[in-house]
């Protein structure tokens, strides 16, 4: 058996179960509590604002559909290379479905708040927490999480190094906004990461884990696996195009601003088909006829999916899963960046969204402080047992971060009311 199909704990196959390893992994993600909780976690706009816009769950489902589409395109364009890389639809869908399960309540604001509270205990970051959930926390097995196969785990590691290595300088202030998380894994999970990379040659391992300065405070890893690159493209397309639809329907963005900040720049880029059609698509996106908007969204998504190519990451890599990545041609990559930047400026930085994010941050901090101050009194019984075990290993604060990050927005809000607000009859 290939080492990339191995699991942390080998389990006997059930009688008559003829599924592939990746089909089993997909089922484990779909049936996990961590995946179900995404239905009540903020994607861009807050959960509960209305029942139309996307949650982390619907975003993940859309990313999985896009990932499947990218895989199909690459098989058509690169039949021999795709076969050599053993490109698998079930694997790609699994990665897309699971990619956000580590994100805490209240979106990026909640992530930053947990990183701030964990600043002296190894930090916190959503992708690192995803790795932790699938390898340790999800109770499919006693202590191996979902016990996914090695190649699936490799595809979920977007940033293959540790937060402690990627933090160049610690912020000198205690201001929350200065504590952007380093994108990486936790030192607490080194044992599983070592197991994951064990089939790789030493040179590949060192290059794969290499990083470069991102800014004065943080470094960023340089590489990801082939499967991960498809998942990340699917995630970016879903975020940039599908999440834009929520902002259009709810009236947060206007046609004039979209034409000025997205359509006009893309028109100047000389991208095949897209540059010639973006102005027409802009009109359809803001049409009062829902089918026009849907047609425009579908056309944009299709344009990006069909443009994806397979490129080389670094000629020094020996393993094909590291030497090859899915990527967009430079023009399409620039166009997707225009969409992403527009959603960030016009939606995420919008005052109502920022106030909601601020409120969520304060709530997460208050919960963390409460549980840290009196864990044996306030934690639920099963988490209390994990806290006692973690205390023996010097990881008790990580257990509290695990507990809070697993909460939905509404559960965290309800718990806050129970702990801090007087009961109302």
mmCIF file of C-alpha atoms in Angstrom:
data_model
loop_
_atom_site.group_PDB
_atom_site.id
_atom_site.type_symbol
_atom_site.label_atom_id
_atom_site.label_comp_id
_atom_site.label_asym_id
_atom_site.label_seq_id
_atom_site.Cartn_x
_atom_site.Cartn_y
_atom_site.Cartn_z
ATOM 1 C CA UNK A 1 0.000 0.000 0.000
ATOM 2 C CA UNK A 2 1.177 3.526 -0.771
ATOM 3 C CA UNK A 3 2.397 5.410 2.327
ATOM 4 C CA UNK A 4 0.096 8.264 1.225
ATOM 5 C CA UNK A 5 -2.947 6.051 1.858
ATOM 6 C CA UNK A 6 -1.760 5.139 5.371
ATOM 7 C CA UNK A 7 -3.614 6.425 8.434
ATOM 8 C CA UNK A 8 -2.360 7.293 11.919
ATOM 9 C CA UNK A 9 -4.271 4.295 13.222
ATOM 10 C CA UNK A 10 -4.961 1.416 10.862
ATOM 11 C CA UNK A 11 -8.535 0.176 11.192
ATOM 12 C CA UNK A 12 -10.095 -3.055 9.888
ATOM 13 C CA UNK A 13 -12.258 -2.571 6.799
ATOM 14 C CA UNK A 14 -15.960 -3.237 7.236
ATOM 15 C CA UNK A 15 -17.438 -6.233 5.478
ATOM 16 C CA UNK A 16 -18.626 -5.402 1.981
ATOM 17 C CA UNK A 17 -17.252 -1.823 2.085
ATOM 18 C CA UNK A 18 -15.667 -1.320 -1.335
ATOM 19 C CA UNK A 19 -15.145 2.431 -1.107
ATOM 20 C CA UNK A 20 -11.775 4.002 -1.856
ATOM 21 C CA UNK A 21 -9.705 5.634 0.903
ATOM 22 C CA UNK A 22 -10.759 9.096 -0.291
ATOM 23 C CA UNK A 23 -14.447 8.156 -0.389
ATOM 24 C CA UNK A 24 -14.139 7.113 3.250
ATOM 25 C CA UNK A 25 -12.404 10.382 4.115
ATOM 26 C CA UNK A 26 -15.138 12.402 2.434
ATOM 27 C CA UNK A 27 -17.801 10.531 4.430
ATOM 28 C CA UNK A 28 -15.926 11.159 7.691
ATOM 29 C CA UNK A 29 -15.820 14.898 7.020
ATOM 30 C CA UNK A 30 -19.473 15.101 5.933
ATOM 31 C CA UNK A 31 -20.704 13.234 9.015
ATOM 32 C CA UNK A 32 -18.532 15.087 11.532
ATOM 33 C CA UNK A 33 -19.866 17.496 14.149
ATOM 34 C CA UNK A 34 -17.161 19.990 13.131
ATOM 35 C CA UNK A 35 -18.573 20.106 9.592
ATOM 36 C CA UNK A 36 -22.188 20.487 10.780
ATOM 37 C CA UNK A 37 -21.220 23.435 12.976
ATOM 38 C CA UNK A 38 -20.228 25.396 9.859
ATOM 39 C CA UNK A 39 -23.949 25.976 9.216
ATOM 40 C CA UNK A 40 -23.954 28.444 12.113
ATOM 41 C CA UNK A 41 -20.581 30.122 11.647
ATOM 42 C CA UNK A 42 -20.060 33.477 9.947
ATOM 43 C CA UNK A 43 -18.633 33.451 6.420
ATOM 44 C CA UNK A 44 -18.561 37.167 5.492
ATOM 45 C CA UNK A 45 -21.880 38.580 6.690
ATOM 46 C CA UNK A 46 -23.020 37.610 10.178
ATOM 47 C CA UNK A 47 -25.104 34.504 10.745
ATOM 48 C CA UNK A 48 -28.699 35.464 11.449
ATOM 49 C CA UNK A 49 -28.658 38.832 9.637
ATOM 50 C CA UNK A 50 -30.937 37.233 7.051
ATOM 51 C CA UNK A 51 -31.552 33.713 5.786
ATOM 52 C CA UNK A 52 -30.274 34.269 2.239
ATOM 53 C CA UNK A 53 -26.550 34.857 2.526
ATOM 54 C CA UNK A 54 -23.840 32.278 2.853
ATOM 55 C CA UNK A 55 -22.516 30.600 5.977
ATOM 56 C CA UNK A 56 -19.225 28.722 6.260
ATOM 57 C CA UNK A 57 -21.157 25.560 5.416
ATOM 58 C CA UNK A 58 -22.664 26.781 2.135
ATOM 59 C CA UNK A 59 -19.331 28.389 1.236
ATOM 60 C CA UNK A 60 -17.600 25.024 1.752
ATOM 61 C CA UNK A 61 -20.190 23.225 -0.394
ATOM 62 C CA UNK A 62 -19.674 25.773 -3.187
ATOM 63 C CA UNK A 63 -15.894 25.446 -2.880
ATOM 64 C CA UNK A 64 -16.236 21.645 -3.180
ATOM 65 C CA UNK A 65 -18.272 22.020 -6.383
ATOM 66 C CA UNK A 66 -15.679 24.413 -7.824
ATOM 67 C CA UNK A 67 -12.830 22.091 -6.763
ATOM 68 C CA UNK A 68 -14.550 19.224 -8.582
ATOM 69 C CA UNK A 69 -14.828 21.439 -11.667
ATOM 70 C CA UNK A 70 -11.128 22.349 -11.540
ATOM 71 C CA UNK A 71 -10.155 18.682 -11.256
ATOM 72 C CA UNK A 72 -12.314 17.814 -14.274
ATOM 73 C CA UNK A 73 -10.741 20.618 -16.317
ATOM 74 C CA UNK A 74 -7.203 19.581 -15.429
ATOM 75 C CA UNK A 75 -7.908 15.989 -16.475
ATOM 76 C CA UNK A 76 -9.104 17.261 -19.856
ATOM 77 C CA UNK A 77 -6.117 19.587 -20.351
ATOM 78 C CA UNK A 78 -3.384 17.398 -18.863
ATOM 79 C CA UNK A 79 -4.503 13.744 -19.141
ATOM 80 C CA UNK A 80 -1.062 12.173 -18.661
ATOM 81 C CA UNK A 81 0.041 14.513 -15.875
ATOM 82 C CA UNK A 82 -3.281 14.167 -14.042
ATOM 83 C CA UNK A 83 -3.005 10.393 -14.250
ATOM 84 C CA UNK A 84 0.578 10.454 -12.965
ATOM 85 C CA UNK A 85 -0.492 12.682 -10.063
ATOM 86 C CA UNK A 86 -3.502 10.400 -9.402
ATOM 87 C CA UNK A 87 -5.845 13.413 -9.369
ATOM 88 C CA UNK A 88 -8.963 12.296 -7.481
ATOM 89 C CA UNK A 89 -12.368 14.046 -7.322
ATOM 90 C CA UNK A 90 -13.307 12.620 -3.929
ATOM 91 C CA UNK A 91 -10.012 13.793 -2.458
ATOM 92 C CA UNK A 92 -10.423 17.341 -3.812
ATOM 93 C CA UNK A 93 -14.027 17.543 -2.583
ATOM 94 C CA UNK A 94 -12.947 16.308 0.851
ATOM 95 C CA UNK A 95 -10.311 19.036 1.118
ATOM 96 C CA UNK A 96 -12.778 21.744 0.074
ATOM 97 C CA UNK A 97 -15.452 20.503 2.479
ATOM 98 C CA UNK A 98 -12.989 20.366 5.389
ATOM 99 C CA UNK A 99 -10.862 23.448 4.728
ATOM 100 C CA UNK A 100 -12.753 25.779 7.095
ATOM 101 C CA UNK A 101 -13.720 23.499 9.974
ATOM 102 C CA UNK A 102 -11.008 24.971 12.208
ATOM 103 C CA UNK A 103 -12.284 28.527 11.939
ATOM 104 C CA UNK A 104 -13.753 29.846 15.208
ATOM 105 C CA UNK A 105 -17.014 31.739 15.692
ATOM 106 C CA UNK A 106 -17.256 35.323 14.354
ATOM 107 C CA UNK A 107 -14.954 34.869 11.372
ATOM 108 C CA UNK A 108 -11.496 36.422 11.223
ATOM 109 C CA UNK A 109 -12.287 38.587 14.260
ATOM 110 C CA UNK A 110 -12.778 35.518 16.426
ATOM 111 C CA UNK A 111 -9.548 34.045 15.057
ATOM 112 C CA UNK A 112 -7.584 37.166 15.978
ATOM 113 C CA UNK A 113 -9.145 37.266 19.456
ATOM 114 C CA UNK A 114 -8.173 33.638 20.144
ATOM 115 C CA UNK A 115 -4.645 34.266 18.840
ATOM 116 C CA UNK A 116 -4.382 37.220 21.231
ATOM 117 C CA UNK A 117 -5.541 35.121 24.186
ATOM 118 C CA UNK A 118 -3.135 32.332 23.181
ATOM 119 C CA UNK A 119 -0.211 34.697 22.564
ATOM 120 C CA UNK A 120 1.807 33.210 25.446
ATOM 121 C CA UNK A 121 0.648 29.641 24.817
ATOM 122 C CA UNK A 122 1.515 28.881 21.194
ATOM 123 C CA UNK A 123 -0.939 31.127 19.326
ATOM 124 C CA UNK A 124 -4.060 30.287 17.354
ATOM 125 C CA UNK A 125 -4.859 30.171 13.626
ATOM 126 C CA UNK A 126 -7.833 28.655 11.803
ATOM 127 C CA UNK A 127 -5.908 26.437 9.378
ATOM 128 C CA UNK A 128 -3.747 25.096 12.198
ATOM 129 C CA UNK A 129 -6.944 24.305 14.105
ATOM 130 C CA UNK A 130 -8.359 22.448 11.083
ATOM 131 C CA UNK A 131 -5.284 20.184 11.166
ATOM 132 C CA UNK A 132 -5.772 19.695 14.903
ATOM 133 C CA UNK A 133 -9.457 18.780 14.531
ATOM 134 C CA UNK A 134 -8.942 16.175 11.810
ATOM 135 C CA UNK A 135 -5.875 14.605 13.478
ATOM 136 C CA UNK A 136 -6.771 14.762 17.192
ATOM 137 C CA UNK A 137 -10.069 16.290 18.264
ATOM 138 C CA UNK A 138 -12.978 14.981 16.193
ATOM 139 C CA UNK A 139 -14.166 11.891 18.131
ATOM 140 C CA UNK A 140 -14.188 9.411 15.254
ATOM 141 C CA UNK A 141 -11.320 7.633 17.020
ATOM 142 C CA UNK A 142 -10.051 7.852 20.638
ATOM 143 C CA UNK A 143 -7.053 10.049 19.840
ATOM 144 C CA UNK A 144 -6.479 10.283 16.048
ATOM 145 C CA UNK A 145 -9.379 12.563 15.165
ATOM 146 C CA UNK A 146 -11.026 11.597 11.873
ATOM 147 C CA UNK A 147 -8.009 9.383 11.135
ATOM 148 C CA UNK A 148 -7.824 10.588 7.522
ATOM 149 C CA UNK A 149 -5.247 9.133 5.166
ATOM 150 C CA UNK A 150 -1.882 10.827 4.810
ATOM 151 C CA UNK A 151 -2.486 12.359 1.363
ATOM 152 C CA UNK A 152 -5.735 13.967 2.558
ATOM 153 C CA UNK A 153 -3.916 15.485 5.535
ATOM 154 C CA UNK A 154 -1.142 16.778 3.267
ATOM 155 C CA UNK A 155 -3.790 18.498 1.141
ATOM 156 C CA UNK A 156 -5.270 20.232 4.190
ATOM 157 C CA UNK A 157 -1.954 21.776 5.270
ATOM 158 C CA UNK A 158 -1.985 25.193 3.605
ATOM 159 C CA UNK A 159 0.975 26.476 5.636
ATOM 160 C CA UNK A 160 3.526 23.702 6.344
ATOM 161 C CA UNK A 161 5.441 25.069 9.312
ATOM 162 C CA UNK A 162 4.786 26.134 12.887
ATOM 163 C CA UNK A 163 3.426 29.438 14.133
ATOM 164 C CA UNK A 164 6.411 29.718 16.462
ATOM 165 C CA UNK A 165 8.774 29.649 13.451
ATOM 166 C CA UNK A 166 6.719 32.129 11.417
ATOM 167 C CA UNK A 167 6.478 34.840 14.075
ATOM 168 C CA UNK A 168 9.463 37.108 13.336
ATOM 169 C CA UNK A 169 8.825 39.691 16.059
ATOM 170 C CA UNK A 170 6.166 39.686 18.733
ATOM 171 C CA UNK A 171 3.995 42.820 18.828
ATOM 172 C CA UNK A 172 5.147 45.262 21.483
ATOM 173 C CA UNK A 173 1.604 46.350 22.354
ATOM 174 C CA UNK A 174 -1.341 44.537 23.911
ATOM 175 C CA UNK A 175 -3.714 45.975 21.270
ATOM 176 C CA UNK A 176 -5.839 43.217 19.792
ATOM 177 C CA UNK A 177 -5.531 44.457 16.188
ATOM 178 C CA UNK A 178 -1.740 44.068 16.342
ATOM 179 C CA UNK A 179 -2.021 40.318 16.916
ATOM 180 C CA UNK A 180 -2.615 39.030 13.408
ATOM 181 C CA UNK A 181 -2.007 35.278 13.583
ATOM 182 C CA UNK A 182 0.992 33.703 11.895
ATOM 183 C CA UNK A 183 -0.409 31.230 9.366
ATOM 184 C CA UNK A 184 0.867 27.856 10.438
ATOM 185 C CA UNK A 185 0.499 24.783 12.645
ATOM 186 C CA UNK A 186 0.818 24.573 16.425
ATOM 187 C CA UNK A 187 3.897 23.193 18.184
ATOM 188 C CA UNK A 188 1.451 21.067 20.195
ATOM 189 C CA UNK A 189 0.774 19.048 17.007
ATOM 190 C CA UNK A 190 4.393 18.393 16.020
ATOM 191 C CA UNK A 191 4.051 14.631 16.506
ATOM 192 C CA UNK A 192 1.371 14.310 13.808
ATOM 193 C CA UNK A 193 3.100 16.692 11.394
ATOM 194 C CA UNK A 194 6.329 14.679 11.707
ATOM 195 C CA UNK A 195 4.345 11.508 10.923
ATOM 196 C CA UNK A 196 2.676 13.208 7.947
ATOM 197 C CA UNK A 197 5.956 14.229 6.297
ATOM 198 C CA UNK A 198 7.873 11.032 7.120
ATOM 199 C CA UNK A 199 7.622 9.529 3.565
ATOM 200 C CA UNK A 200 9.352 12.590 2.066
ATOM 201 C CA UNK A 201 13.090 12.786 1.473
ATOM 202 C CA UNK A 202 14.942 15.190 3.782
ATOM 203 C CA UNK A 203 15.607 17.724 0.995
ATOM 204 C CA UNK A 204 11.941 17.798 -0.059
ATOM 205 C CA UNK A 205 10.839 18.139 3.544
ATOM 206 C CA UNK A 206 13.161 21.090 4.199
ATOM 207 C CA UNK A 207 12.151 22.909 1.004
ATOM 208 C CA UNK A 208 8.436 22.245 1.563
ATOM 209 C CA UNK A 209 8.634 23.769 5.063
ATOM 210 C CA UNK A 210 10.707 26.786 3.984
ATOM 211 C CA UNK A 211 9.352 30.299 4.445
ATOM 212 C CA UNK A 212 10.096 33.941 3.629
ATOM 213 C CA UNK A 213 9.288 37.251 5.384
ATOM 214 C CA UNK A 214 5.739 38.445 4.708
ATOM 215 C CA UNK A 215 6.033 41.706 6.644
ATOM 216 C CA UNK A 216 8.053 43.046 9.579
ATOM 217 C CA UNK A 217 6.171 40.836 12.025
ATOM 218 C CA UNK A 218 5.295 37.625 10.182
ATOM 219 C CA UNK A 219 6.856 35.141 7.757
ATOM 220 C CA UNK A 220 4.838 33.001 5.336
ATOM 221 C CA UNK A 221 5.425 29.494 4.010
ATOM 222 C CA UNK A 222 6.338 29.236 0.323
ATOM 223 C CA UNK A 223 4.818 25.951 -0.844
ATOM 224 C CA UNK A 224 1.767 23.715 -0.638
ATOM 225 C CA UNK A 225 0.949 20.334 -2.153
ATOM 226 C CA UNK A 226 -0.715 19.855 -5.549
ATOM 227 C CA UNK A 227 -4.066 18.861 -4.009
ATOM 228 C CA UNK A 228 -3.945 21.791 -1.605
ATOM 229 C CA UNK A 229 -3.342 24.230 -4.472
ATOM 230 C CA UNK A 230 -6.605 23.106 -6.130
ATOM 231 C CA UNK A 231 -8.494 23.481 -2.845
ATOM 232 C CA UNK A 232 -7.077 26.962 -2.290
ATOM 233 C CA UNK A 233 -8.031 28.102 -5.802
ATOM 234 C CA UNK A 234 -11.571 26.756 -5.286
ATOM 235 C CA UNK A 235 -11.770 28.590 -1.953
ATOM 236 C CA UNK A 236 -10.580 31.871 -3.506
ATOM 237 C CA UNK A 237 -13.038 31.637 -6.412
ATOM 238 C CA UNK A 238 -15.948 30.833 -4.084
ATOM 239 C CA UNK A 239 -15.014 33.709 -1.775
ATOM 240 C CA UNK A 240 -14.407 36.248 -4.538
ATOM 241 C CA UNK A 241 -17.386 35.490 -6.781
ATOM 242 C CA UNK A 242 -20.077 33.723 -4.764
ATOM 243 C CA UNK A 243 -19.667 35.852 -1.626
ATOM 244 C CA UNK A 244 -19.885 38.945 -3.820
ATOM 245 C CA UNK A 245 -23.427 37.855 -4.697
ATOM 246 C CA UNK A 246 -24.490 38.213 -1.042
ATOM 247 C CA UNK A 247 -23.193 41.777 -0.984
ATOM 248 C CA UNK A 248 -25.028 42.632 -4.228
ATOM 249 C CA UNK A 249 -28.372 41.163 -3.111
ATOM 250 C CA UNK A 250 -28.257 42.820 0.312
ATOM 251 C CA UNK A 251 -27.371 46.194 -1.252
ATOM 252 C CA UNK A 252 -23.979 46.576 0.427
ATOM 253 C CA UNK A 253 -22.195 47.236 -2.883
ATOM 254 C CA UNK A 254 -23.290 49.333 -5.846
ATOM 255 C CA UNK A 255 -22.980 48.835 -9.578
ATOM 256 C CA UNK A 256 -21.060 52.113 -9.946
ATOM 257 C CA UNK A 257 -18.397 51.098 -7.430
ATOM 258 C CA UNK A 258 -18.082 47.621 -8.965
ATOM 259 C CA UNK A 259 -17.602 49.031 -12.482
ATOM 260 C CA UNK A 260 -15.061 51.588 -11.285
ATOM 261 C CA UNK A 261 -13.056 49.289 -8.985
ATOM 262 C CA UNK A 262 -13.355 45.871 -10.678
ATOM 263 C CA UNK A 263 -14.777 45.964 -14.204
ATOM 264 C CA UNK A 264 -12.693 48.870 -15.513
ATOM 265 C CA UNK A 265 -9.326 47.514 -14.268
ATOM 266 C CA UNK A 266 -10.102 44.020 -15.621
ATOM 267 C CA UNK A 267 -11.077 45.558 -18.988
ATOM 268 C CA UNK A 268 -7.510 46.896 -19.241
ATOM 269 C CA UNK A 269 -5.804 43.567 -18.487
ATOM 270 C CA UNK A 270 -6.239 41.906 -21.919
ATOM 271 C CA UNK A 271 -7.477 38.596 -20.474
ATOM 272 C CA UNK A 272 -8.968 36.165 -22.974
ATOM 273 C CA UNK A 273 -12.799 36.517 -22.982
ATOM 274 C CA UNK A 274 -13.012 38.103 -19.518
ATOM 275 C CA UNK A 275 -11.659 41.545 -20.413
ATOM 276 C CA UNK A 276 -14.066 41.813 -23.364
ATOM 277 C CA UNK A 277 -17.111 40.678 -21.357
ATOM 278 C CA UNK A 278 -16.631 42.062 -17.840
ATOM 279 C CA UNK A 279 -18.638 45.281 -18.502
ATOM 280 C CA UNK A 280 -21.589 43.277 -19.799
ATOM 281 C CA UNK A 281 -21.308 40.872 -16.851
ATOM 282 C CA UNK A 282 -21.300 43.844 -14.450
ATOM 283 C CA UNK A 283 -24.688 44.944 -15.794
ATOM 284 C CA UNK A 284 -26.104 41.429 -15.427
ATOM 285 C CA UNK A 285 -24.693 41.077 -11.893
ATOM 286 C CA UNK A 286 -26.733 44.052 -10.725
ATOM 287 C CA UNK A 287 -29.832 43.225 -12.770
ATOM 288 C CA UNK A 288 -33.175 43.043 -10.964
ATOM 289 C CA UNK A 289 -33.775 39.729 -12.747
ATOM 290 C CA UNK A 290 -32.341 36.976 -10.550
ATOM 291 C CA UNK A 291 -31.623 34.717 -13.536
ATOM 292 C CA UNK A 292 -29.405 37.420 -15.065
ATOM 293 C CA UNK A 293 -27.345 37.621 -11.884
ATOM 294 C CA UNK A 294 -27.095 33.831 -11.654
ATOM 295 C CA UNK A 295 -25.997 33.626 -15.279
ATOM 296 C CA UNK A 296 -23.288 36.233 -14.692
ATOM 297 C CA UNK A 297 -22.043 34.481 -11.525
ATOM 298 C CA UNK A 298 -21.913 31.157 -13.391
ATOM 299 C CA UNK A 299 -20.044 32.728 -16.316
ATOM 300 C CA UNK A 300 -17.438 34.283 -14.007
ATOM 301 C CA UNK A 301 -16.884 31.064 -12.064
ATOM 302 C CA UNK A 302 -16.583 29.119 -15.327
ATOM 303 C CA UNK A 303 -14.046 31.615 -16.693
ATOM 304 C CA UNK A 304 -11.747 31.104 -13.707
ATOM 305 C CA UNK A 305 -12.208 27.313 -13.515
ATOM 306 C CA UNK A 306 -11.440 26.778 -17.215
ATOM 307 C CA UNK A 307 -8.334 28.982 -16.990
ATOM 308 C CA UNK A 308 -6.595 26.860 -14.318
ATOM 309 C CA UNK A 309 -3.301 25.257 -15.369
ATOM 310 C CA UNK A 310 -0.721 22.908 -13.873
ATOM 311 C CA UNK A 311 2.617 24.602 -13.244
ATOM 312 C CA UNK A 312 5.943 23.746 -11.604
ATOM 313 C CA UNK A 313 6.622 25.022 -8.088
ATOM 314 C CA UNK A 314 10.379 24.387 -7.764
ATOM 315 C CA UNK A 315 12.642 22.205 -9.888
ATOM 316 C CA UNK A 316 14.447 20.994 -6.764
ATOM 317 C CA UNK A 317 11.404 19.046 -5.540
ATOM 318 C CA UNK A 318 11.630 15.306 -6.205
ATOM 319 C CA UNK A 319 8.104 14.325 -5.176
ATOM 320 C CA UNK A 320 5.500 15.156 -7.883
ATOM 321 C CA UNK A 321 2.857 16.185 -5.304
ATOM 322 C CA UNK A 322 5.191 19.006 -4.236
ATOM 323 C CA UNK A 323 6.761 19.797 -7.625
ATOM 324 C CA UNK A 324 3.369 20.570 -9.264
ATOM 325 C CA UNK A 325 0.640 23.050 -8.363
ATOM 326 C CA UNK A 326 -2.606 24.159 -9.938
ATOM 327 C CA UNK A 327 -2.451 27.866 -10.784
ATOM 328 C CA UNK A 328 -4.147 30.626 -12.731
ATOM 329 C CA UNK A 329 -2.386 32.401 -15.627
ATOM 330 C CA UNK A 330 -1.111 35.811 -14.490
ATOM 331 C CA UNK A 331 -3.972 37.792 -16.061
ATOM 332 C CA UNK A 332 -6.685 35.675 -14.446
ATOM 333 C CA UNK A 333 -4.776 35.742 -11.160
ATOM 334 C CA UNK A 334 -4.752 39.554 -11.284
ATOM 335 C CA UNK A 335 -8.466 39.581 -12.087
ATOM 336 C CA UNK A 336 -9.280 37.309 -9.136
ATOM 337 C CA UNK A 337 -7.196 39.602 -6.923
ATOM 338 C CA UNK A 338 -9.359 42.538 -8.071
ATOM 339 C CA UNK A 339 -12.489 40.657 -6.982
ATOM 340 C CA UNK A 340 -10.941 39.657 -3.629
ATOM 341 C CA UNK A 341 -9.741 43.184 -2.898
ATOM 342 C CA UNK A 342 -13.167 44.611 -3.748
ATOM 343 C CA UNK A 343 -14.974 42.214 -1.394
ATOM 344 C CA UNK A 344 -12.457 43.073 1.336
ATOM 345 C CA UNK A 345 -12.745 46.856 0.889
ATOM 346 C CA UNK A 346 -16.452 47.136 0.285
ATOM 347 C CA UNK A 347 -17.822 44.297 2.421
ATOM 348 C CA UNK A 348 -15.456 43.117 5.135
ATOM 349 C CA UNK A 349 -14.225 46.631 6.016
ATOM 350 C CA UNK A 350 -17.771 47.996 6.023
ATOM 351 C CA UNK A 351 -18.679 49.528 9.404
ATOM 352 C CA UNK A 352 -21.621 47.232 10.193
ATOM 353 C CA UNK A 353 -19.501 44.137 9.502
ATOM 354 C CA UNK A 354 -16.609 45.565 11.545
ATOM 355 C CA UNK A 355 -18.900 46.309 14.499
ATOM 356 C CA UNK A 356 -20.178 42.748 14.397
ATOM 357 C CA UNK A 357 -16.590 41.506 14.255
ATOM 358 C CA UNK A 358 -15.594 43.725 17.197
ATOM 359 C CA UNK A 359 -18.536 42.454 19.247
ATOM 360 C CA UNK A 360 -17.553 38.858 18.479
ATOM 361 C CA UNK A 361 -13.952 39.529 19.499
ATOM 362 C CA UNK A 362 -14.961 40.944 22.873
ATOM 363 C CA UNK A 363 -17.248 37.991 23.428
ATOM 364 C CA UNK A 364 -14.503 35.446 22.634
ATOM 365 C CA UNK A 365 -12.038 37.225 24.934
ATOM 366 C CA UNK A 366 -14.562 37.316 27.789
ATOM 367 C CA UNK A 367 -15.317 33.597 27.429
ATOM 368 C CA UNK A 368 -11.626 32.714 27.334
ATOM 369 C CA UNK A 369 -10.902 34.760 30.456
ATOM 370 C CA UNK A 370 -13.844 33.195 32.300
ATOM 371 C CA UNK A 371 -12.864 29.593 31.487
ATOM 372 C CA UNK A 372 -9.201 30.261 32.286
ATOM 373 C CA UNK A 373 -10.071 31.795 35.651
ATOM 374 C CA UNK A 374 -12.151 28.853 36.896
ATOM 375 C CA UNK A 375 -12.039 25.901 34.468
ATOM 376 C CA UNK A 376 -13.165 23.231 36.940
ATOM 377 C CA UNK A 377 -16.278 25.226 37.693
ATOM 378 C CA UNK A 378 -17.261 26.490 34.247
ATOM 379 C CA UNK A 379 -16.141 23.950 31.644
ATOM 380 C CA UNK A 380 -18.485 21.109 30.631
ATOM 381 C CA UNK A 381 -17.570 17.676 31.971
ATOM 382 C CA UNK A 382 -15.885 16.209 28.867
ATOM 383 C CA UNK A 383 -13.844 19.395 28.280
ATOM 384 C CA UNK A 384 -12.935 19.442 31.968
ATOM 385 C CA UNK A 385 -11.386 15.982 31.607
ATOM 386 C CA UNK A 386 -9.425 17.138 28.556
ATOM 387 C CA UNK A 387 -8.306 20.227 30.520
ATOM 388 C CA UNK A 388 -6.974 18.049 33.355
ATOM 389 C CA UNK A 389 -5.102 15.889 30.855
ATOM 390 C CA UNK A 390 -3.807 19.007 29.089
ATOM 391 C CA UNK A 391 -2.664 20.499 32.391
ATOM 392 C CA UNK A 392 -0.399 17.512 32.941
ATOM 393 C CA UNK A 393 1.210 18.262 29.556
ATOM 394 C CA UNK A 394 1.306 22.059 29.942
ATOM 395 C CA UNK A 395 -1.415 22.449 27.271
ATOM 396 C CA UNK A 396 -4.446 23.445 29.350
ATOM 397 C CA UNK A 397 -4.871 26.789 27.546
ATOM 398 C CA UNK A 398 -4.900 24.952 24.195
ATOM 399 C CA UNK A 399 -7.846 22.905 25.452
ATOM 400 C CA UNK A 400 -9.781 26.104 26.197
ATOM 401 C CA UNK A 401 -8.953 27.425 22.708
ATOM 402 C CA UNK A 402 -10.166 24.106 21.264
ATOM 403 C CA UNK A 403 -13.450 24.431 23.141
ATOM 404 C CA UNK A 404 -14.172 28.035 22.154
ATOM 405 C CA UNK A 405 -13.066 27.645 18.523
ATOM 406 C CA UNK A 406 -15.511 24.770 18.112
ATOM 407 C CA UNK A 407 -18.487 26.918 19.096
ATOM 408 C CA UNK A 408 -20.984 28.323 16.615
ATOM 409 C CA UNK A 409 -21.700 32.054 16.705
ATOM 410 C CA UNK A 410 -25.060 31.508 18.412
ATOM 411 C CA UNK A 411 -23.759 29.002 20.976
ATOM 412 C CA UNK A 412 -20.960 31.395 21.972
ATOM 413 C CA UNK A 413 -23.442 34.277 22.250
ATOM 414 C CA UNK A 414 -25.834 32.193 24.359
ATOM 415 C CA UNK A 415 -23.021 31.048 26.650
ATOM 416 C CA UNK A 416 -21.901 34.656 27.077
ATOM 417 C CA UNK A 417 -25.430 35.668 28.113
ATOM 418 C CA UNK A 418 -25.573 32.808 30.620
ATOM 419 C CA UNK A 419 -22.256 33.801 32.192
ATOM 420 C CA UNK A 420 -22.408 37.590 32.157
ATOM 421 C CA UNK A 421 -25.976 38.887 31.791
ATOM 422 C CA UNK A 422 -28.712 38.788 34.410
ATOM 423 C CA UNK A 423 -31.502 36.316 33.731
ATOM 424 C CA UNK A 424 -34.564 37.914 32.135
ATOM 425 C CA UNK A 425 -37.969 36.466 32.869
#
